[in-house]
Short mmCIF file of C-alpha atoms (C1' of nucleotides) in Angstrom, two decimals:
data_model
loop_
_atom_site.label_atom_id
_atom_site.label_comp_id
_atom_site.label_asym_id
_atom_site.label_seq_id
_atom_site.Cartn_x
_atom_site.Cartn_y
_atom_site.Cartn_z
CA MET A 173 -2.10 -16.32 -30.83
CA GLU A 174 -4.68 -14.16 -32.68
CA MET A 175 -5.81 -10.65 -31.93
CA ASN A 176 -9.09 -9.28 -31.72
CA LYS A 177 -8.80 -6.36 -34.27
CA ALA A 178 -12.26 -5.26 -33.36
CA THR A 179 -10.96 -3.97 -30.11
CA GLN A 180 -8.77 -1.62 -32.09
CA GLU A 181 -11.84 0.49 -32.05
CA ASN A 182 -11.96 1.32 -28.39
CA ILE A 183 -12.91 4.01 -25.92
CA ASN A 184 -9.56 5.86 -26.74
CA SER A 185 -10.24 5.84 -30.43
CA TRP A 186 -12.02 8.38 -32.36
CA ILE A 187 -14.05 6.01 -34.34
CA SER A 188 -16.22 4.92 -31.37
CA GLN A 189 -18.68 6.92 -29.85
CA ILE A 190 -19.88 6.64 -26.14
CA ASN A 191 -22.47 4.09 -26.64
CA VAL A 192 -25.56 4.85 -24.54
CA ASP A 193 -26.69 1.30 -24.53
CA TYR A 194 -23.96 0.79 -22.04
CA LYS A 195 -26.19 2.01 -19.15
CA LEU A 196 -24.95 1.84 -15.66
CA ALA A 197 -24.92 4.05 -12.56
CA LEU A 198 -22.12 5.15 -10.80
CA SER A 199 -22.11 5.59 -6.99
CA VAL A 200 -19.71 6.47 -4.15
CA ASP A 201 -19.87 4.66 -0.96
CA CYS A 202 -18.05 5.80 2.24
CA VAL A 203 -16.67 3.73 4.99
CA ILE A 204 -16.74 6.36 7.60
CA PHE A 205 -14.62 5.57 10.51
CA GLY A 206 -14.93 7.25 13.92
CA TYR A 207 -12.94 6.62 17.01
CA THR A 208 -13.53 7.53 20.64
CA GLU A 209 -12.88 5.97 23.93
CA ALA A 210 -10.73 3.20 22.66
CA ASP A 211 -13.41 1.97 20.16
CA LEU A 212 -13.52 2.14 16.37
CA PHE A 213 -16.89 2.87 15.06
CA ILE A 214 -18.28 3.22 11.62
CA ALA A 215 -21.27 5.21 10.21
CA LEU A 216 -24.16 3.12 8.97
CA THR A 217 -27.61 3.74 7.51
CA ARG A 218 -30.61 1.57 7.52
CA CYS A 219 -31.53 0.08 4.07
CA ASP A 220 -35.10 -0.29 2.95
CA MET A 221 -34.44 -1.87 -0.36
CA PRO A 222 -35.49 -5.42 -1.02
CA PRO A 223 -34.04 -7.94 -0.38
CA TYR A 224 -31.87 -5.90 2.30
CA GLU A 225 -34.69 -4.44 4.08
CA GLY A 226 -33.60 -3.79 7.72
CA ASP A 227 -29.96 -4.28 7.03
CA PHE A 228 -27.45 -1.79 7.71
CA SER A 229 -25.67 -0.25 4.78
CA LEU A 230 -22.69 2.16 4.00
CA VAL A 231 -23.50 5.74 3.34
CA GLY A 232 -23.43 6.35 -0.38
CA ASP A 233 -25.03 8.16 -3.23
CA LEU A 234 -24.94 8.55 -7.00
CA VAL A 235 -22.03 10.71 -8.56
CA ARG A 236 -23.67 13.74 -9.93
CA PRO A 237 -22.97 14.86 -13.56
CA HIS A 238 -21.14 17.96 -12.51
CA GLU A 239 -18.82 16.54 -9.73
CA ASN A 240 -15.61 14.69 -9.57
CA LEU A 241 -15.29 11.50 -7.64
CA ASP A 242 -13.58 13.07 -4.48
CA GLU A 243 -16.11 15.82 -4.58
CA ALA A 244 -19.01 13.35 -4.59
CA ALA A 245 -17.44 11.71 -1.66
CA GLN A 246 -16.81 15.00 0.11
CA ARG A 247 -20.40 15.93 -0.46
CA ILE A 248 -21.81 12.83 0.83
CA LEU A 249 -19.66 13.12 3.95
CA HIS A 250 -20.64 16.69 4.36
CA ASP A 251 -24.43 15.90 4.00
CA ARG A 252 -24.24 13.02 6.42
CA THR A 253 -22.08 14.45 9.27
CA GLY A 254 -22.22 18.14 8.82
CA LEU A 255 -18.37 18.32 8.76
CA PRO A 256 -16.48 20.01 5.99
CA ASN A 257 -13.09 18.73 4.92
CA VAL A 258 -13.25 15.32 6.34
CA TYR A 259 -10.02 13.08 5.66
CA LEU A 260 -10.90 10.95 2.56
CA GLU A 261 -9.21 8.38 0.55
CA GLN A 262 -10.28 6.35 -2.39
CA VAL A 263 -9.79 2.66 -1.73
CA GLN A 264 -11.31 0.52 -4.56
CA THR A 265 -14.01 0.32 -7.18
CA PHE A 266 -16.66 -2.54 -7.01
CA GLY A 267 -18.38 -3.36 -10.10
CA ASN A 268 -19.54 -6.87 -10.09
CA ILE A 269 -22.67 -7.39 -12.42
CA ASN A 270 -25.18 -8.26 -9.76
CA ARG A 271 -24.00 -6.41 -6.74
CA HIS A 272 -26.97 -4.01 -6.78
CA PRO A 273 -30.71 -5.09 -7.06
CA LEU A 274 -31.68 -2.17 -9.20
CA GLY A 275 -29.32 -2.86 -12.02
CA ARG A 276 -25.82 -2.14 -12.78
CA VAL A 277 -24.33 -0.02 -10.10
CA VAL A 278 -20.66 0.46 -10.09
CA THR A 279 -19.37 1.94 -6.75
CA VAL A 280 -16.22 3.85 -5.91
CA ALA A 281 -15.38 2.98 -2.28
CA TYR A 282 -13.74 5.65 -0.03
CA TYR A 283 -12.65 5.41 3.57
CA SER A 284 -12.92 8.56 5.84
CA LEU A 285 -11.75 9.42 9.17
CA ILE A 286 -13.57 11.52 11.81
CA LYS A 287 -12.56 12.64 15.11
CA LEU A 288 -15.59 11.50 17.07
CA ASP A 289 -14.04 12.92 20.19
CA GLU A 290 -14.21 16.53 19.00
CA TYR A 291 -17.34 16.25 17.04
CA TYR A 292 -19.40 14.16 19.17
CA ASP A 293 -22.10 16.69 19.94
CA LYS A 294 -22.52 17.89 16.44
CA LEU A 295 -23.05 14.49 14.81
CA PRO A 296 -26.64 13.45 13.99
CA PHE A 297 -27.86 10.32 15.66
CA ASP A 298 -31.18 9.42 14.10
CA ASP A 299 -32.64 6.57 12.27
CA TYR A 300 -30.74 7.24 9.11
CA MET A 301 -27.25 7.52 10.74
CA VAL A 302 -25.99 5.25 13.52
CA TRP A 303 -22.35 4.63 14.75
CA LYS A 304 -21.84 1.00 15.18
CA ASN A 305 -18.72 -0.48 16.91
CA ILE A 306 -16.88 -2.08 14.22
CA LYS A 307 -16.52 -5.36 16.06
CA GLU A 308 -20.26 -5.71 16.00
CA VAL A 309 -20.65 -5.45 12.23
CA LYS A 310 -21.16 -8.92 11.17
CA SER A 311 -22.94 -8.36 7.79
CA LEU A 312 -24.21 -5.53 5.76
CA ALA A 313 -26.46 -4.89 2.81
CA PHE A 314 -25.21 -5.37 -0.72
CA ASP A 315 -21.55 -6.20 -0.97
CA HIS A 316 -20.99 -3.56 1.74
CA LYS A 317 -19.31 -5.98 4.22
CA GLU A 318 -16.72 -6.85 1.70
CA ILE A 319 -16.17 -3.16 0.97
CA LEU A 320 -15.91 -2.58 4.70
CA ASP A 321 -13.38 -5.22 5.20
CA ILE A 322 -11.12 -4.03 2.35
CA CYS A 323 -11.42 -0.51 3.59
CA LEU A 324 -10.51 -1.59 7.02
CA SER A 325 -7.49 -3.43 5.93
CA ARG A 326 -6.42 -0.44 3.91
CA LEU A 327 -6.78 1.76 6.92
CA GLN A 328 -4.63 -0.59 8.94
CA LYS A 329 -2.01 -0.61 6.32
CA GLN A 330 -2.08 3.28 6.04
CA MET A 331 -1.96 3.61 9.74
CA LYS A 332 1.39 1.65 9.72
CA GLU A 333 2.80 3.64 6.88
CA GLN A 334 1.54 7.22 7.15
CA PRO A 335 0.29 9.48 9.94
CA VAL A 336 -3.34 9.15 9.18
CA GLY A 337 -4.23 8.11 12.61
CA PHE A 338 -4.25 11.82 13.74
CA ASN A 339 -7.52 12.22 11.91
CA LEU A 340 -9.13 10.12 14.37
CA LEU A 341 -7.88 11.86 17.35
CA PRO A 342 -8.60 15.40 18.87
CA LYS A 343 -6.25 17.94 17.85
CA LYS A 344 -4.64 17.61 21.41
CA PHE A 345 -3.89 14.16 22.67
CA THR A 346 -1.97 12.27 25.05
CA LEU A 347 0.67 9.71 24.09
CA ASN A 348 -1.45 7.04 25.87
CA GLN A 349 -4.37 7.99 23.61
CA LEU A 350 -2.23 7.60 20.45
CA GLN A 351 -0.92 4.37 21.61
CA GLN A 352 -4.45 3.08 22.19
CA LEU A 353 -5.54 4.14 18.94
CA TYR A 354 -2.93 2.21 17.31
CA GLU A 355 -3.63 -0.88 19.34
CA VAL A 356 -7.31 -0.75 18.72
CA VAL A 357 -7.20 -0.08 15.00
CA LEU A 358 -4.31 -2.53 14.52
CA ASP A 359 -5.64 -4.95 17.05
CA LEU A 360 -2.31 -5.57 18.67
CA LYS A 361 -0.60 -4.67 21.85
CA LEU A 362 2.33 -2.20 21.88
CA ASP A 363 5.08 -1.58 24.56
CA LYS A 364 4.68 1.70 26.22
CA ARG A 365 8.26 2.54 26.49
CA ASN A 366 9.17 1.39 22.97
CA PHE A 367 6.21 3.31 21.48
CA ARG A 368 7.22 6.61 23.10
CA ARG A 369 10.91 6.16 22.04
CA LYS A 370 9.74 5.47 18.60
CA LEU A 371 7.56 8.68 18.46
CA LYS A 372 10.28 10.61 19.91
CA SER A 373 12.61 9.50 17.28
CA LEU A 374 10.21 10.26 14.57
CA ASP A 375 9.93 14.00 15.72
CA ILE A 376 6.57 14.78 14.43
CA LEU A 377 4.73 15.62 17.52
CA GLN A 378 4.63 19.04 19.09
CA ASP A 379 4.53 19.42 22.88
CA GLN A 380 1.57 21.69 23.70
CA ASP A 381 2.81 22.65 27.18
CA GLU A 382 -0.41 21.55 28.38
CA VAL A 383 -1.69 18.75 30.49
CA GLN A 384 -5.01 16.90 30.96
CA THR A 385 -7.56 18.28 33.07
CA ASP A 386 -10.37 16.47 34.95
CA VAL A 387 -8.57 13.28 35.48
CA SER A 388 -8.31 11.79 38.84
CA HIS A 389 -4.68 10.89 38.53
CA ARG A 390 -1.42 12.48 37.36
CA PRO A 391 -2.38 14.44 34.29
CA ALA A 392 -0.60 13.50 31.05
CA LYS A 393 0.99 15.95 28.67
CA LEU A 394 -0.78 16.90 25.44
CA TYR A 395 0.65 16.80 22.13
CA SER A 396 -0.32 17.56 18.60
CA PHE A 397 0.64 16.19 15.30
CA ASN A 398 2.93 18.63 13.08
CA LEU A 399 2.62 17.93 9.38
CA ALA A 400 5.47 20.47 8.65
CA MET A 401 7.76 18.51 10.95
CA TYR A 402 6.62 15.38 9.37
CA HIS A 403 7.50 16.37 5.94
CA GLN A 404 10.76 17.83 6.90
CA ASN A 405 11.89 14.53 8.37
CA GLY A 406 11.22 12.80 5.19
CA ILE A 407 9.96 9.65 6.85
CA ASP A 408 8.32 6.92 4.66
CA GLY A 409 7.01 4.36 7.00
CA PHE A 410 5.98 4.32 10.59
CA LEU A 411 6.01 0.65 11.17
CA PHE A 412 4.21 -0.43 14.27
CA MET B 15 -24.40 22.16 11.49
CA GLU B 16 -27.30 21.36 9.31
CA MET B 17 -27.96 18.05 7.58
CA ASN B 18 -29.12 17.79 4.03
CA LYS B 19 -32.16 15.48 4.57
CA ALA B 20 -32.56 15.21 0.91
CA THR B 21 -29.65 12.77 0.80
CA GLN B 22 -31.41 10.42 2.90
CA GLU B 23 -33.03 9.16 -0.35
CA ASN B 24 -29.96 7.82 -1.92
CA ILE B 25 -28.63 5.00 -4.03
CA ASN B 26 -28.91 2.64 -1.12
CA SER B 27 -32.59 3.47 -0.53
CA TRP B 28 -35.55 1.83 -2.04
CA ILE B 29 -37.22 5.17 -2.84
CA SER B 30 -34.55 6.25 -5.43
CA GLN B 31 -34.53 4.68 -8.84
CA ILE B 32 -31.38 4.70 -10.88
CA ASN B 33 -31.64 7.99 -12.79
CA VAL B 34 -30.81 7.54 -16.44
CA ASP B 35 -30.10 11.24 -16.60
CA TYR B 36 -26.89 10.30 -14.87
CA LYS B 37 -25.35 9.39 -18.08
CA LEU B 38 -21.83 8.29 -18.14
CA ALA B 39 -19.59 5.77 -19.57
CA LEU B 40 -17.24 3.39 -17.69
CA SER B 41 -14.05 2.41 -19.10
CA VAL B 42 -10.97 0.32 -18.03
CA ASP B 43 -7.52 1.46 -18.90
CA CYS B 44 -4.64 -1.01 -18.57
CA VAL B 45 -1.07 0.17 -17.76
CA ILE B 46 0.72 -2.80 -19.37
CA PHE B 47 4.13 -3.25 -18.06
CA GLY B 48 6.75 -5.49 -19.87
CA TYR B 49 10.23 -6.14 -18.93
CA THR B 50 13.19 -7.24 -20.93
CA GLU B 51 16.92 -6.90 -20.98
CA ALA B 52 17.11 -4.63 -17.98
CA ASP B 53 14.39 -2.10 -19.27
CA LEU B 54 10.92 -1.57 -18.43
CA PHE B 55 8.41 -1.08 -21.27
CA ILE B 56 4.84 0.02 -21.38
CA ALA B 57 2.22 -0.96 -23.99
CA LEU B 58 0.79 2.02 -25.80
CA THR B 59 -1.54 2.66 -28.77
CA ARG B 60 -1.86 5.58 -31.12
CA CYS B 61 -4.70 7.81 -30.44
CA ASP B 62 -6.71 9.53 -33.20
CA MET B 63 -9.13 11.40 -31.26
CA PRO B 64 -9.11 15.11 -31.11
CA PRO B 65 -7.29 16.99 -29.59
CA TYR B 66 -5.12 14.17 -28.92
CA GLU B 67 -4.47 13.11 -32.38
CA GLY B 68 -0.89 11.42 -32.86
CA ASP B 69 -0.46 11.17 -29.04
CA PHE B 70 0.13 7.76 -27.59
CA SER B 71 -2.37 6.48 -25.11
CA LEU B 72 -3.03 3.60 -22.60
CA VAL B 73 -4.84 0.53 -23.85
CA GLY B 74 -8.37 0.74 -22.61
CA ASP B 75 -12.04 -0.01 -23.74
CA LEU B 76 -15.61 0.39 -22.37
CA VAL B 77 -16.77 -1.99 -19.79
CA ARG B 78 -19.42 -4.17 -21.17
CA PRO B 79 -22.83 -4.79 -19.58
CA HIS B 80 -22.28 -8.45 -18.87
CA GLU B 81 -18.78 -8.19 -17.47
CA ASN B 82 -17.17 -7.39 -14.07
CA LEU B 83 -14.28 -4.90 -14.05
CA ASP B 84 -11.62 -7.58 -13.59
CA GLU B 85 -13.12 -9.43 -16.51
CA ALA B 86 -13.12 -6.35 -18.73
CA ALA B 87 -9.51 -5.83 -18.01
CA GLN B 88 -8.53 -9.31 -18.66
CA ARG B 89 -10.60 -9.15 -21.88
CA ILE B 90 -8.68 -6.08 -22.97
CA LEU B 91 -5.40 -7.55 -22.02
CA HIS B 92 -6.21 -10.78 -23.89
CA ASP B 93 -7.41 -8.94 -27.06
CA ARG B 94 -4.25 -6.73 -27.08
CA THR B 95 -1.59 -9.21 -26.23
CA GLY B 96 -3.18 -12.65 -27.06
CA LEU B 97 -2.05 -13.73 -23.66
CA PRO B 98 -4.41 -15.39 -21.15
CA ASN B 99 -4.34 -14.94 -17.43
CA VAL B 100 -2.04 -12.00 -17.27
CA TYR B 101 -1.34 -10.73 -13.87
CA LEU B 102 -3.53 -7.75 -13.05
CA GLU B 103 -4.34 -5.47 -10.26
CA GLN B 104 -6.89 -2.65 -9.96
CA VAL B 105 -5.14 0.56 -8.88
CA GLN B 106 -7.52 3.52 -8.83
CA THR B 107 -10.48 5.12 -10.48
CA PHE B 108 -10.38 8.42 -12.44
CA GLY B 109 -13.50 10.25 -12.86
CA ASN B 110 -12.68 13.99 -13.28
CA ILE B 111 -15.51 15.69 -15.20
CA ASN B 112 -13.45 16.79 -18.07
CA ARG B 113 -10.98 14.08 -18.32
CA HIS B 114 -12.42 12.70 -21.88
CA PRO B 115 -13.49 14.85 -24.77
CA LEU B 116 -16.47 12.66 -25.56
CA GLY B 117 -18.34 13.30 -22.32
CA ARG B 118 -18.13 11.86 -19.00
CA VAL B 119 -16.02 8.80 -18.97
CA VAL B 120 -15.03 7.21 -15.68
CA THR B 121 -12.11 4.90 -16.01
CA VAL B 122 -10.87 2.26 -13.66
CA ALA B 123 -7.07 1.85 -14.00
CA TYR B 124 -5.16 -1.57 -13.80
CA TYR B 125 -1.67 -2.41 -14.14
CA SER B 126 -0.68 -5.62 -15.59
CA LEU B 127 2.72 -7.27 -16.00
CA ILE B 128 3.99 -9.25 -18.90
CA LYS B 129 7.07 -11.46 -19.32
CA LEU B 130 8.37 -9.88 -22.39
CA ASP B 131 11.27 -12.27 -22.50
CA GLU B 132 9.04 -15.34 -22.68
CA TYR B 133 6.36 -13.79 -24.95
CA TYR B 134 8.21 -11.70 -27.19
CA ASP B 135 7.75 -13.60 -30.39
CA LYS B 136 4.09 -13.84 -29.74
CA LEU B 137 3.32 -10.24 -29.16
CA PRO B 138 1.83 -7.86 -31.75
CA PHE B 139 3.97 -5.00 -33.04
CA ASP B 140 1.97 -2.85 -35.26
CA ASP B 141 0.41 0.61 -35.52
CA TYR B 142 -1.93 -0.23 -32.85
CA MET B 143 0.47 -1.50 -30.29
CA VAL B 144 3.93 -0.28 -29.52
CA TRP B 145 6.02 -0.99 -26.50
CA LYS B 146 7.91 2.10 -25.38
CA ASN B 147 10.70 2.34 -22.77
CA ILE B 148 9.18 3.82 -19.68
CA LYS B 149 11.83 6.36 -19.57
CA GLU B 150 10.93 7.88 -22.98
CA VAL B 151 7.24 8.36 -22.04
CA LYS B 152 6.91 11.96 -21.17
CA SER B 153 3.43 12.64 -22.03
CA LEU B 154 0.26 10.81 -23.13
CA ALA B 155 -3.30 11.60 -24.36
CA PHE B 156 -6.10 12.41 -21.83
CA ASP B 157 -4.93 12.02 -18.36
CA HIS B 158 -3.13 8.89 -19.14
CA LYS B 159 0.26 10.09 -17.97
CA GLU B 160 -1.13 10.81 -14.57
CA ILE B 161 -2.55 7.17 -14.71
CA LEU B 162 0.76 5.83 -15.79
CA ASP B 163 2.61 7.54 -12.88
CA ILE B 164 0.24 6.37 -10.33
CA CYS B 165 0.30 2.88 -11.50
CA LEU B 166 4.22 2.93 -11.64
CA SER B 167 4.22 4.15 -8.14
CA ARG B 168 1.79 1.38 -7.12
CA LEU B 169 4.05 -1.31 -9.03
CA GLN B 170 7.08 0.08 -7.17
CA LYS B 171 5.24 -0.32 -3.85
CA GLN B 172 4.10 -3.70 -4.65
CA MET B 173 7.62 -4.94 -5.72
CA LYS B 174 8.75 -3.77 -2.29
CA GLU B 175 6.03 -5.68 -0.41
CA GLN B 176 5.06 -8.67 -2.35
CA PRO B 177 6.64 -11.03 -4.85
CA VAL B 178 4.89 -9.47 -7.99
CA GLY B 179 8.25 -8.91 -9.86
CA PHE B 180 8.37 -12.62 -10.77
CA ASN B 181 5.56 -11.73 -13.33
CA LEU B 182 7.96 -9.78 -15.30
CA LEU B 183 10.66 -12.52 -15.70
CA PRO B 184 10.70 -15.68 -17.37
CA LYS B 185 9.90 -18.73 -15.23
CA LYS B 186 13.47 -19.58 -14.92
CA PHE B 187 15.85 -16.82 -14.25
CA THR B 188 19.22 -16.03 -12.52
CA LEU B 189 19.83 -14.26 -9.31
CA ASN B 190 21.35 -11.41 -11.29
CA GLN B 191 18.36 -11.06 -13.46
CA LEU B 192 16.16 -10.71 -10.63
CA GLN B 193 18.38 -8.20 -9.02
CA GLN B 194 18.56 -6.17 -12.29
CA LEU B 195 14.65 -6.33 -12.17
CA TYR B 196 14.48 -4.65 -8.76
CA GLU B 197 17.13 -2.09 -9.64
CA VAL B 198 15.43 -1.10 -12.78
CA VAL B 199 11.85 -0.99 -11.61
CA LEU B 200 12.75 0.57 -8.21
CA ASP B 201 15.44 2.77 -9.77
CA LEU B 202 18.15 1.97 -7.21
CA LYS B 203 21.31 0.07 -6.82
CA LEU B 204 21.49 -3.22 -4.73
CA ASP B 205 24.36 -4.86 -3.19
CA LYS B 206 24.97 -8.27 -4.78
CA ARG B 207 25.80 -10.13 -1.70
CA ASN B 208 23.13 -8.65 0.46
CA PHE B 209 20.56 -9.16 -2.32
CA ARG B 210 21.42 -12.76 -2.31
CA ARG B 211 21.61 -13.33 1.33
CA LYS B 212 18.19 -11.70 1.62
CA LEU B 213 16.69 -13.99 -0.99
CA LYS B 214 18.14 -16.96 0.66
CA SER B 215 16.65 -16.04 3.91
CA LEU B 216 13.29 -15.56 2.31
CA ASP B 217 13.31 -19.10 0.97
CA ILE B 218 11.01 -18.57 -1.83
CA LEU B 219 13.15 -19.64 -4.74
CA GLN B 220 13.57 -23.11 -6.07
CA ASP B 221 16.82 -24.25 -7.43
CA GLN B 222 16.22 -25.53 -11.00
CA ASP B 223 19.49 -27.50 -11.13
CA GLU B 224 20.05 -25.95 -14.35
CA VAL B 225 22.36 -23.26 -15.71
CA GLN B 226 22.39 -20.62 -18.34
CA THR B 227 23.48 -21.64 -21.80
CA ASP B 228 24.85 -19.56 -24.73
CA VAL B 229 26.58 -17.03 -22.36
CA SER B 230 30.35 -16.55 -22.95
CA HIS B 231 31.17 -16.57 -19.28
CA ARG B 232 30.67 -18.66 -16.37
CA PRO B 233 27.01 -19.75 -16.61
CA ALA B 234 24.66 -18.64 -13.65
CA LYS B 235 22.40 -21.00 -11.91
CA LEU B 236 18.70 -20.93 -12.74
CA TYR B 237 15.87 -20.49 -10.06
CA SER B 238 12.01 -20.30 -10.29
CA PHE B 239 9.73 -18.72 -7.88
CA ASN B 240 7.82 -20.95 -5.70
CA LEU B 241 4.45 -19.66 -4.59
CA ALA B 242 3.87 -22.47 -2.15
CA MET B 243 7.09 -21.78 -0.36
CA TYR B 244 6.14 -18.13 -0.23
CA HIS B 245 2.97 -18.85 1.42
CA GLN B 246 4.33 -21.33 3.82
CA ASN B 247 6.97 -18.78 5.20
CA GLY B 248 4.21 -16.32 5.89
CA ILE B 249 6.32 -13.37 4.78
CA ASP B 250 4.52 -9.90 4.70
CA GLY B 251 7.19 -7.60 3.29
CA PHE B 252 10.09 -7.90 1.02
CA LEU B 253 11.67 -4.54 1.65
CA PHE B 254 14.37 -3.65 -0.77
"C1'" DT C 67 45.54 -16.64 -21.02
"C1'" DC C 68 42.20 -13.39 -21.05
"C1'" DA C 69 37.47 -11.36 -20.62
"C1'" DA C 70 33.22 -11.46 -18.05
"C1'" DA C 71 30.16 -12.35 -15.06
"C1'" DA C 72 29.26 -15.84 -11.03
"C1'" DG C 73 29.61 -16.53 -6.52
"C1'" DT C 74 30.84 -16.25 -1.55
"C1'" DG C 75 31.66 -13.90 4.58
"C1'" DT C 76 32.62 -10.62 7.89
"C1'" DT C 77 32.15 -6.76 10.59
"C1'" DA C 78 29.93 -2.48 12.03
"C1'" DA C 79 25.83 0.06 12.78
"C1'" DT C 80 21.35 0.43 13.32
"C1'" DG C 81 16.80 -0.73 14.84
"C1'" DA C 82 13.54 -3.73 17.44
"C1'" DT C 83 12.17 -6.17 21.57
"C1'" DA C 84 11.77 -7.25 26.37
"C1'" DC C 85 11.43 -5.78 30.73
"C1'" DA C 86 10.07 -2.90 36.05
"C1'" DC C 87 10.10 0.84 38.90
"C1'" DC C 88 9.24 5.38 40.68
"C1'" DC C 89 6.39 9.83 40.04
"C1'" DA C 90 2.44 13.08 40.28
"C1'" DT C 91 -2.10 14.06 41.05
"C1'" DG C 92 -6.99 13.64 42.95
"C1'" DT C 93 -9.78 11.54 46.30
"C1'" DA D 241 -2.49 7.00 52.40
"C1'" DC D 242 -4.08 4.97 48.49
"C1'" DA D 243 -5.43 4.33 43.81
"C1'" DT D 244 -4.64 5.44 39.16
"C1'" DG D 245 -2.45 6.14 35.14
"C1'" DG D 246 2.17 9.19 33.90
"C1'" DG D 247 6.58 8.66 32.84
"C1'" DT D 248 11.40 6.93 32.24
"C1'" DG D 249 16.45 3.52 30.71
"C1'" DT D 250 19.16 -0.54 29.69
"C1'" DA D 251 20.53 -4.77 27.76
"C1'" DT D 252 19.90 -8.20 24.22
"C1'" DC D 253 18.86 -9.63 19.82
"C1'" DA D 254 17.91 -9.25 14.84
"C1'" DT D 255 18.45 -6.83 10.67
"C1'" DT D 256 20.73 -4.10 7.54
"C1'" DA D 257 24.70 -1.98 5.26
"C1'" DA D 258 29.27 -1.81 3.71
"C1'" DC D 259 32.85 -3.79 1.47
"C1'" DA D 260 36.75 -7.20 -2.31
"C1'" DC D 261 38.37 -11.32 -3.87
"C1'" DT D 262 38.32 -16.07 -6.01
"C1'" DT D 263 36.02 -19.14 -9.37
"C1'" DT D 264 34.13 -20.90 -13.64
"C1'" DT D 265 33.27 -20.83 -18.25
"C1'" DG D 266 33.85 -19.50 -23.35
"C1'" DA D 267 36.40 -17.30 -26.65
#
DNA sequence: TCAAAAGTGTTAATGATACACCCATGT
DNA sequence: ACATGGGTGTATCATTAACACTTTTGA
């Protein structure tokens, strides 16, 4: 087997310079998940670039020279939603040659989670920003449907393994709301008693000593997620 | 909360052009794991770029205009090892502003797995390519130690969840070799009988009807991983 | 016959699943 | 009093964890 000695000059070698002929653009695309009333939504914008005119696309932008990737994602999130410090996670980078009609655009995909219940009033609903039920999203501009699918899989995996779901619920929630969240996002049915036993054993919820109001039935107790308790217990795996 | 309307012109909008002022380079860095004789190794090169002269670095190169990210990683792997079709997986993209002294270089990190036992003779050992026991790697040039750590964590996670480990062993292996692999990579101790029972229950190994030769003790039976059986059984989770 | 690793079962503990009724509240 | 969701326990089953001796081979 032969070696390609040429590659011994590479990006990590002093000999090479950064070749400006290698022109490309780097963007960040955000899969923004929102949850409310037992439905998972995703934030989309209208695309007006041929050949995708009229299609929806993810929310994204070029990475600016002075910002790190996470910062770019956080900026995009903030510009679009007005919310600071949104939960964000890098998922995967997509760089196929022909994925963008304007040239070579490599994009780093993030997923983010938004408490729609809490922020509903504050979020913009206009031509540039719509929330679509994820079940209704059949296709998107560019390779954004593929990106969405992969980010959704990642979200589902994370939900099973880590307490990320709480970023989709209001600070105070009922156990049924929590169970519904898992059922909707993971697309499965859970047993109420087993679910509650499991959560009790995890010991990561704080009883708020409050109950629901404005419900026409017995009000449920409210809980909040307690990160400190989670860390204390050294759990590594939720497993629903 | 106010919106930044300016960002409604973005990379996914027809109005914007790809701004060539956003100059950056995109590279791929490969964390190449190799395994032999109960030790996990990683392929490194010497770096001669200030301020990291003399340090070791991961194997990487710029992504070329005509190649997808996976192709770039595969090319780098092939150039360095001479091996075609190496197991590869994208892990994460690192783009901090000052991570590279020559300017803004965003790098997509991959990990890859090599059967050192099988290819030992064919692999280059020269000034440009060394295999270092992973336990001895305390620091690397650039942010490569961080990249290594994250890729190692990812490998460990994958090993627990999917049958990737077989890419580190020769095609035919003994059950003890397999167990040792898990013990070394995951840094834990496994019970021989439980390990074997578990593997039998998974039903993913094919008995080769062969035994070890050249050992001065009772020779062990040889097995191989059978991908078709794995898929048939619809397992999703190894869990060691 | 000795050294060295191969190979093999059982028990106890833990965790997961399945399942049905009474309770508290608002209307 | 009725409708609505809130809240609770037990029994079975499956999985995991702990543990030690006999067998086969080459030297």
